[in-house]
PDB file of C-alpha atoms in Angstrom:
ATOM      1  CA  LYS A   1     -14.056  -8.259   9.090  1.00 75.00           C
ATOM      2  CA  GLN A   2     -12.846  -7.433   5.381  1.00 84.00           C
ATOM      3  CA  GLU A   3      -9.860  -9.447   4.576  1.00 90.00           C
ATOM      4  CA  VAL A   4      -7.497  -9.973   1.638  1.00 94.00           C
ATOM      5  CA  THR A   5      -5.717 -13.289   1.221  1.00 96.00           C
ATOM      6  CA  GLN A   6      -3.012 -14.298  -1.061  1.00 96.00           C
ATOM      7  CA  ILE A   7      -1.886 -17.888  -1.750  1.00 92.00           C
ATOM      8  CA  PRO A   8       0.604 -19.219  -2.136  1.00 92.00           C
ATOM      9  CA  ALA A   9       2.964 -17.264  -0.068  1.00 94.00           C
ATOM     10  CA  ALA A  10       5.983 -18.028  -2.202  1.00 96.00           C
ATOM     11  CA  LEU A  11       6.415 -19.392  -5.653  1.00 95.00           C
ATOM     12  CA  SER A  12       9.462 -20.418  -7.642  1.00 97.00           C
ATOM     13  CA  VAL A  13       9.389 -20.691 -11.500  1.00 96.00           C
ATOM     14  CA  PRO A  14      11.846 -21.185 -14.313  1.00 97.00           C
ATOM     15  CA  GLU A  15      12.271 -18.443 -16.648  1.00 97.00           C
ATOM     16  CA  GLY A  16       9.921 -18.135 -19.651  1.00 97.00           C
ATOM     17  CA  GLU A  17       6.948 -19.790 -17.725  1.00 96.00           C
ATOM     18  CA  ASN A  18       3.559 -18.061 -17.593  1.00 97.00           C
ATOM     19  CA  LEU A  19       2.051 -17.802 -14.158  1.00 95.00           C
ATOM     20  CA  VAL A  20      -0.843 -16.622 -12.213  1.00 96.00           C
ATOM     21  CA  LEU A  21      -0.769 -15.125  -8.932  1.00 97.00           C
ATOM     22  CA  ASN A  22      -3.994 -15.270  -6.795  1.00 97.00           C
ATOM     23  CA  CYS A  23      -5.841 -12.766  -4.432  1.00 97.00           C
ATOM     24  CA  SER A  24      -9.152 -13.416  -2.800  1.00 97.00           C
ATOM     25  CA  PHE A  25     -11.218 -11.012  -0.648  1.00 95.00           C
ATOM     26  CA  THR A  26     -14.152 -11.459   1.570  1.00 91.00           C
ATOM     27  CA  ASP A  27     -16.546  -8.531   0.514  1.00 81.00           C
ATOM     28  CA  SER A  28     -17.729  -8.166  -3.124  1.00 78.00           C
ATOM     29  CA  ALA A  29     -18.480  -4.496  -2.437  1.00 83.00           C
ATOM     30  CA  ILE A  30     -15.113  -3.075  -3.306  1.00 85.00           C
ATOM     31  CA  TYR A  31     -14.209   0.245  -5.169  1.00 83.00           C
ATOM     32  CA  ASN A  32     -10.920  -1.033  -6.732  1.00 87.00           C
ATOM     33  CA  LEU A  33      -8.455  -3.730  -6.419  1.00 91.00           C
ATOM     34  CA  GLN A  34      -4.858  -2.679  -7.088  1.00 92.00           C
ATOM     35  CA  TRP A  35      -1.713  -5.028  -7.480  1.00 96.00           C
ATOM     36  CA  PHE A  36       1.701  -3.847  -6.355  1.00 96.00           C
ATOM     37  CA  ARG A  37       5.214  -4.887  -6.648  1.00 97.00           C
ATOM     38  CA  GLN A  38       7.639  -4.606  -3.782  1.00 96.00           C
ATOM     39  CA  ASP A  39      11.386  -5.320  -4.157  1.00 94.00           C
ATOM     40  CA  PRO A  40      13.571  -6.097  -1.285  1.00 87.00           C
ATOM     41  CA  GLY A  41      14.399  -2.838   0.842  1.00 81.00           C
ATOM     42  CA  LYS A  42      11.929  -0.800  -1.375  1.00 84.00           C
ATOM     43  CA  GLY A  43       8.625   0.814  -1.508  1.00 88.00           C
ATOM     44  CA  LEU A  44       5.658  -0.469  -3.344  1.00 93.00           C
ATOM     45  CA  THR A  45       5.029   0.231  -7.125  1.00 93.00           C
ATOM     46  CA  SER A  46       1.633   0.114  -8.365  1.00 91.00           C
ATOM     47  CA  LEU A  47       1.269  -2.239 -11.318  1.00 95.00           C
ATOM     48  CA  LEU A  48      -2.371  -2.227 -12.184  1.00 94.00           C
ATOM     49  CA  LEU A  49      -5.720  -1.049 -10.705  1.00 91.00           C
ATOM     50  CA  ILE A  50      -9.033  -2.523 -11.707  1.00 91.00           C
ATOM     51  CA  GLN A  51     -12.054  -0.398 -10.764  1.00 87.00           C
ATOM     52  CA  SER A  52     -15.238  -2.250  -9.631  1.00 86.00           C
ATOM     53  CA  SER A  53     -16.762  -1.672 -12.896  1.00 87.00           C
ATOM     54  CA  GLN A  54     -13.932  -3.395 -14.939  1.00 90.00           C
ATOM     55  CA  ARG A  55     -13.282  -6.919 -15.454  1.00 93.00           C
ATOM     56  CA  GLU A  56      -9.592  -6.708 -16.358  1.00 94.00           C
ATOM     57  CA  GLN A  57      -6.736  -4.418 -16.879  1.00 94.00           C
ATOM     58  CA  THR A  58      -3.399  -4.952 -19.013  1.00 96.00           C
ATOM     59  CA  SER A  59       0.000  -3.514 -18.922  1.00 94.00           C
ATOM     60  CA  GLY A  60       2.750  -5.109 -21.157  1.00 96.00           C
ATOM     61  CA  ARG A  61       3.012  -8.798 -19.958  1.00 97.00           C
ATOM     62  CA  LEU A  62       0.865  -8.189 -17.016  1.00 97.00           C
ATOM     63  CA  ASN A  63      -2.825  -8.797 -17.099  1.00 97.00           C
ATOM     64  CA  ALA A  64      -5.027  -8.423 -13.812  1.00 97.00           C
ATOM     65  CA  SER A  65      -8.589  -9.765 -13.730  1.00 97.00           C
ATOM     66  CA  LEU A  66     -11.223  -9.151 -11.095  1.00 95.00           C
ATOM     67  CA  ASP A  67     -14.262 -11.223 -10.371  1.00 94.00           C
ATOM     68  CA  LYS A  68     -16.360  -9.541  -7.593  1.00 91.00           C
ATOM     69  CA  SER A  69     -19.117 -12.289  -7.303  1.00 91.00           C
ATOM     70  CA  SER A  70     -16.385 -15.057  -6.532  1.00 93.00           C
ATOM     71  CA  GLY A  71     -14.207 -12.588  -4.404  1.00 94.00           C
ATOM     72  CA  ARG A  72     -11.118 -13.220  -6.518  1.00 96.00           C
ATOM     73  CA  SER A  73      -8.475 -11.475  -8.598  1.00 97.00           C
ATOM     74  CA  THR A  74      -5.699 -12.951 -10.534  1.00 97.00           C
ATOM     75  CA  LEU A  75      -2.317 -11.325 -11.831  1.00 97.00           C
ATOM     76  CA  TYR A  76      -1.134 -13.142 -14.880  1.00 97.00           C
ATOM     77  CA  ILE A  77       2.499 -12.585 -15.922  1.00 97.00           C
ATOM     78  CA  ALA A  78       3.449 -13.872 -19.198  1.00 97.00           C
ATOM     79  CA  ALA A  79       6.916 -15.141 -20.308  1.00 97.00           C
ATOM     80  CA  SER A  80       8.312 -14.412 -16.746  1.00 97.00           C
ATOM     81  CA  GLN A  81      11.927 -13.091 -16.474  1.00 97.00           C
ATOM     82  CA  PRO A  82      14.357 -13.063 -13.601  1.00 97.00           C
ATOM     83  CA  GLY A  83      13.667  -9.279 -13.341  1.00 96.00           C
ATOM     84  CA  ASP A  84      10.111 -10.128 -12.286  1.00 97.00           C
ATOM     85  CA  SER A  85      11.291 -11.699  -9.049  1.00 97.00           C
ATOM     86  CA  ALA A  86       9.863  -9.617  -6.246  1.00 97.00           C
ATOM     87  CA  THR A  87       6.972  -9.658  -3.785  1.00 97.00           C
ATOM     88  CA  TYR A  88       3.547  -9.156  -5.376  1.00 98.00           C
ATOM     89  CA  LEU A  89       0.892  -7.524  -3.131  1.00 97.00           C
ATOM     90  CA  CYS A  90      -2.764  -7.035  -4.002  1.00 96.00           C
ATOM     91  CA  ALA A  91      -4.886  -4.448  -1.981  1.00 93.00           C
ATOM     92  CA  ALA A  92      -8.741  -3.852  -2.006  1.00 91.00           C
ATOM     93  CA  ALA A  93     -10.516  -0.725  -1.390  1.00 86.00           C
ATOM     94  CA  PHE A  94     -13.767  -1.959   0.312  1.00 82.00           C
ATOM     95  CA  GLY A  95     -17.160   0.020   0.329  1.00 72.00           C
ATOM     96  CA  GLY A  96     -18.399   2.198   3.068  1.00 64.00           C
ATOM     97  CA  ASN A  97     -16.035   4.007   5.280  1.00 58.00           C
ATOM     98  CA  ALA A  98     -13.379   1.519   4.535  1.00 54.00           C
ATOM     99  CA  GLY A  99     -13.647   2.778   0.802  1.00 63.00           C
ATOM    100  CA  ASN A 100     -11.064   5.326   1.875  1.00 75.00           C
ATOM    101  CA  MET A 101      -8.648   2.755   3.094  1.00 82.00           C
ATOM    102  CA  LEU A 102      -6.575  -0.099   1.391  1.00 86.00           C
ATOM    103  CA  THR A 103      -6.577  -3.664   2.849  1.00 90.00           C
ATOM    104  CA  PHE A 104      -3.585  -5.703   1.766  1.00 94.00           C
ATOM    105  CA  GLY A 105      -3.117  -9.364   1.260  1.00 95.00           C
ATOM    106  CA  GLY A 106      -0.027 -10.993   2.807  1.00 95.00           C
ATOM    107  CA  GLY A 107       1.716 -11.035  -0.569  1.00 96.00           C
ATOM    108  CA  THR A 108       3.348 -13.651  -2.965  1.00 97.00           C
ATOM    109  CA  ARG A 109       7.219 -13.783  -3.048  1.00 96.00           C
ATOM    110  CA  LEU A 110       8.014 -14.779  -6.573  1.00 97.00           C
ATOM    111  CA  MET A 111      11.294 -16.135  -7.624  1.00 97.00           C
ATOM    112  CA  VAL A 112      12.158 -16.461 -11.344  1.00 97.00           C
ATOM    113  CA  LYS A 113      15.120 -18.753 -12.004  1.00 97.00           C
ATOM    114  CA  PRO A 114      17.318 -18.281 -15.136  1.00 95.00           C
TER     115      PRO A 114
ATOM    116  CA  GLU B   1      10.099  13.894 -10.734  1.00 80.00           C
ATOM    117  CA  ALA B   2       6.842  12.794  -9.117  1.00 80.00           C
ATOM    118  CA  GLN B   3       7.469  11.179  -5.834  1.00 92.00           C
ATOM    119  CA  VAL B   4       6.529  10.603  -2.161  1.00 95.00           C
ATOM    120  CA  THR B   5       9.541  11.368  -0.052  1.00 96.00           C
ATOM    121  CA  GLN B   6      10.051  10.025   3.568  1.00 97.00           C
ATOM    122  CA  ASN B   7      12.720  11.022   6.168  1.00 97.00           C
ATOM    123  CA  PRO B   8      14.388   9.587   7.778  1.00 96.00           C
ATOM    124  CA  ARG B   9      14.794   6.374   6.042  1.00 96.00           C
ATOM    125  CA  TYR B  10      16.358   4.608   8.988  1.00 96.00           C
ATOM    126  CA  LEU B  11      16.170   5.548  12.620  1.00 96.00           C
ATOM    127  CA  ILE B  12      17.310   3.730  15.793  1.00 96.00           C
ATOM    128  CA  THR B  13      16.022   5.369  18.980  1.00 95.00           C
ATOM    129  CA  VAL B  14      14.978   4.543  22.602  1.00 95.00           C
ATOM    130  CA  THR B  15      11.723   3.992  24.256  1.00 96.00           C
ATOM    131  CA  GLY B  16       9.886   7.209  25.141  1.00 95.00           C
ATOM    132  CA  LYS B  17      11.701   9.642  22.920  1.00 96.00           C
ATOM    133  CA  LYS B  18       9.307  11.569  20.724  1.00 97.00           C
ATOM    134  CA  LEU B  19       9.986  11.384  17.002  1.00 97.00           C
ATOM    135  CA  THR B  20       8.538  12.471  13.746  1.00 97.00           C
ATOM    136  CA  VAL B  21       8.765  10.840  10.546  1.00 98.00           C
ATOM    137  CA  THR B  22       8.078  13.238   7.622  1.00 98.00           C
ATOM    138  CA  CYS B  23       6.293  12.537   4.492  1.00 98.00           C
ATOM    139  CA  SER B  24       5.980  14.846   1.358  1.00 98.00           C
ATOM    140  CA  GLN B  25       4.651  14.548  -2.025  1.00 97.00           C
ATOM    141  CA  ASN B  26       4.905  16.799  -5.062  1.00 95.00           C
ATOM    142  CA  MET B  27       1.878  15.454  -7.207  1.00 92.00           C
ATOM    143  CA  ASN B  28      -0.765  17.756  -5.615  1.00 91.00           C
ATOM    144  CA  HIS B  29      -2.514  14.712  -4.227  1.00 91.00           C
ATOM    145  CA  GLU B  30      -5.408  15.044  -1.875  1.00 89.00           C
ATOM    146  CA  TYR B  31      -5.166  11.668  -0.151  1.00 90.00           C
ATOM    147  CA  MET B  32      -2.270  10.751   1.893  1.00 93.00           C
ATOM    148  CA  SER B  33      -1.880   7.759   4.207  1.00 94.00           C
ATOM    149  CA  TRP B  34       0.574   5.942   6.468  1.00 97.00           C
ATOM    150  CA  TYR B  35       1.251   2.116   6.761  1.00 96.00           C
ATOM    151  CA  ARG B  36       3.336  -0.129   8.722  1.00 97.00           C
ATOM    152  CA  GLN B  37       4.648  -3.383   7.605  1.00 95.00           C
ATOM    153  CA  ASP B  38       5.475  -6.270   9.658  1.00 94.00           C
ATOM    154  CA  PRO B  39       6.552  -9.871   9.035  1.00 90.00           C
ATOM    155  CA  GLY B  40       3.556 -12.167   9.175  1.00 87.00           C
ATOM    156  CA  LEU B  41       1.169  -9.228   9.703  1.00 90.00           C
ATOM    157  CA  GLY B  42       1.595  -7.455   6.239  1.00 89.00           C
ATOM    158  CA  LEU B  43       0.823  -4.069   5.574  1.00 93.00           C
ATOM    159  CA  ARG B  44      -1.544  -2.227   7.747  1.00 94.00           C
ATOM    160  CA  GLN B  45      -3.030   1.195   7.718  1.00 93.00           C
ATOM    161  CA  ILE B  46      -2.315   3.557  10.582  1.00 96.00           C
ATOM    162  CA  TYR B  47      -4.011   6.905   9.464  1.00 95.00           C
ATOM    163  CA  TYR B  48      -5.020   8.541   6.348  1.00 92.00           C
ATOM    164  CA  SER B  49      -6.024  11.932   5.169  1.00 92.00           C
ATOM    165  CA  MET B  50      -8.619  12.878   2.750  1.00 87.00           C
ATOM    166  CA  ASN B  51      -7.494  16.441   2.383  1.00 88.00           C
ATOM    167  CA  VAL B  52      -5.809  19.419   4.266  1.00 92.00           C
ATOM    168  CA  GLU B  53      -7.175  19.377   7.946  1.00 92.00           C
ATOM    169  CA  VAL B  54      -9.057  16.154   7.588  1.00 89.00           C
ATOM    170  CA  THR B  55      -7.460  13.015   9.082  1.00 93.00           C
ATOM    171  CA  ASP B  56      -9.026   9.529  10.132  1.00 91.00           C
ATOM    172  CA  LYS B  57      -8.001   6.528  11.790  1.00 93.00           C
ATOM    173  CA  GLY B  58      -6.987   3.378  10.000  1.00 91.00           C
ATOM    174  CA  ASP B  59      -6.626  -0.213  11.455  1.00 90.00           C
ATOM    175  CA  VAL B  60      -3.751   0.372  13.800  1.00 95.00           C
ATOM    176  CA  PRO B  61      -3.660   4.000  15.140  1.00 96.00           C
ATOM    177  CA  GLU B  62      -2.817   3.513  18.830  1.00 97.00           C
ATOM    178  CA  GLY B  63       0.419   5.221  19.697  1.00 97.00           C
ATOM    179  CA  TYR B  64       0.405   7.434  16.768  1.00 98.00           C
ATOM    180  CA  LYS B  65      -0.553  10.927  15.609  1.00 97.00           C
ATOM    181  CA  VAL B  66      -0.564  12.882  12.351  1.00 97.00           C
ATOM    182  CA  SER B  67      -1.320  16.074  11.077  1.00 96.00           C
ATOM    183  CA  ARG B  68      -2.223  17.638   7.652  1.00 96.00           C
ATOM    184  CA  LYS B  69      -1.650  21.302   7.788  1.00 96.00           C
ATOM    185  CA  GLU B  70      -0.500  21.655   4.232  1.00 96.00           C
ATOM    186  CA  LYS B  71      -1.529  19.493   1.025  1.00 94.00           C
ATOM    187  CA  ARG B  72       2.107  18.202   0.435  1.00 96.00           C
ATOM    188  CA  ASN B  73       3.010  17.139   4.022  1.00 97.00           C
ATOM    189  CA  PHE B  74       1.795  14.503   6.256  1.00 98.00           C
ATOM    190  CA  PRO B  75       4.026  13.816   9.101  1.00 98.00           C
ATOM    191  CA  LEU B  76       3.760  10.734  11.502  1.00 98.00           C
ATOM    192  CA  ILE B  77       4.333  11.470  15.097  1.00 98.00           C
ATOM    193  CA  LEU B  78       5.281   9.034  17.855  1.00 97.00           C
ATOM    194  CA  GLU B  79       4.788  10.853  21.053  1.00 95.00           C
ATOM    195  CA  SER B  80       6.182   7.985  23.302  1.00 96.00           C
ATOM    196  CA  PRO B  81       7.658   5.337  21.055  1.00 97.00           C
ATOM    197  CA  SER B  82       7.684   1.671  22.408  1.00 97.00           C
ATOM    198  CA  PRO B  83       9.500  -1.331  21.133  1.00 97.00           C
ATOM    199  CA  ASN B  84       6.164  -2.764  19.450  1.00 96.00           C
ATOM    200  CA  GLN B  85       6.443   0.196  17.083  1.00 97.00           C
ATOM    201  CA  THR B  86       9.699  -1.198  15.629  1.00 97.00           C
ATOM    202  CA  SER B  87       8.549  -1.485  12.033  1.00 97.00           C
ATOM    203  CA  LEU B  88       9.007  -0.650   8.370  1.00 96.00           C
ATOM    204  CA  TYR B  89       6.706   2.445   7.624  1.00 98.00           C
ATOM    205  CA  PHE B  90       5.402   3.711   4.340  1.00 97.00           C
ATOM    206  CA  CYS B  91       3.843   6.897   3.294  1.00 97.00           C
ATOM    207  CA  ALA B  92       1.428   6.962   0.312  1.00 94.00           C
ATOM    208  CA  SER B  93      -0.536   9.519  -1.595  1.00 93.00           C
ATOM    209  CA  SER B  94      -3.105   9.483  -4.265  1.00 89.00           C
ATOM    210  CA  LEU B  95      -5.277  11.787  -6.293  1.00 83.00           C
ATOM    211  CA  TRP B  96      -8.226   9.742  -4.432  1.00 66.00           C
ATOM    212  CA  GLY B  97      -9.723  12.586  -2.453  1.00 55.00           C
ATOM    213  CA  GLN B  98     -13.189  11.554  -3.302  1.00 49.00           C
ATOM    214  CA  ARG B  99     -13.131   7.778  -3.598  1.00 56.00           C
ATOM    215  CA  ILE B 100     -16.022   7.418  -6.019  1.00 49.00           C
ATOM    216  CA  HIS B 101     -14.811  10.105  -8.535  1.00 47.00           C
ATOM    217  CA  TYR B 102     -11.207   8.949  -8.493  1.00 56.00           C
ATOM    218  CA  SER B 103     -11.436   5.206  -7.837  1.00 65.00           C
ATOM    219  CA  ASN B 104      -9.168   4.608 -10.916  1.00 71.00           C
ATOM    220  CA  GLN B 105      -6.283   6.469  -9.319  1.00 76.00           C
ATOM    221  CA  PRO B 106      -3.471   4.352  -7.677  1.00 83.00           C
ATOM    222  CA  GLN B 107      -1.591   5.090  -4.531  1.00 86.00           C
ATOM    223  CA  HIS B 108       2.048   6.102  -4.830  1.00 91.00           C
ATOM    224  CA  PHE B 109       4.351   4.854  -2.187  1.00 93.00           C
ATOM    225  CA  GLY B 110       7.531   6.329  -0.620  1.00 95.00           C
ATOM    226  CA  ASP B 111      10.660   4.136  -0.129  1.00 93.00           C
ATOM    227  CA  GLY B 112       9.981   3.341   3.535  1.00 95.00           C
ATOM    228  CA  THR B 113      11.357   4.297   6.908  1.00 97.00           C
ATOM    229  CA  ARG B 114      12.648   1.553   8.939  1.00 96.00           C
ATOM    230  CA  LEU B 115      12.447   2.487  12.685  1.00 97.00           C
ATOM    231  CA  SER B 116      13.876   0.396  15.496  1.00 97.00           C
ATOM    232  CA  ILE B 117      12.813   1.404  19.011  1.00 97.00           C
ATOM    233  CA  LEU B 118      15.038  -0.166  21.799  1.00 95.00           C
TER     234      LEU B 118
END
């Protein structure tokens, strides 16, 4: 079964710290991997999408990398701010029929303390 | 404004009373999908649609129906709701009609519908 795992489930850091969120997946045959942010009571906001042919994507203070061979993706947040506090979810679109579907990790709940 | 709109946002109802959650997008997206989010289980896909009149089951389709008669709308129907369908539901859309050609297109999510079935 194709699975996506995020560890840790929760993370607390002081403001200004650089941090890395981890995402692992069981099948290297993926079309893309997306990172989302979810605020309490809100929907998901797409942050970055990495296609299978790419190694990384950057947007502002965010950088996402993809290593298919090891089944891992990381989301790097530079100079964290209290406004970054949210749950971060990664989701993979696996190959085959499941390429039409997204499989989500359980998320990492991030708290950035002032 | 480009958006995915779900209605209602909150609903409390009783077992067996048919309900429909509507989803509409204004981005001319081909792909639409429904998810449910539960504590400890995360987000799971219920149904998806690659285009008008084309729908497929996701990981947890039991107890749900969908239809895609128009490109912009993708309602989720619970014919006979049960308490185990109490959950937070999300609709999403994407230009992702053909996954190979549009694999760089992200999914856009609605704000969610919180269903409580007593």
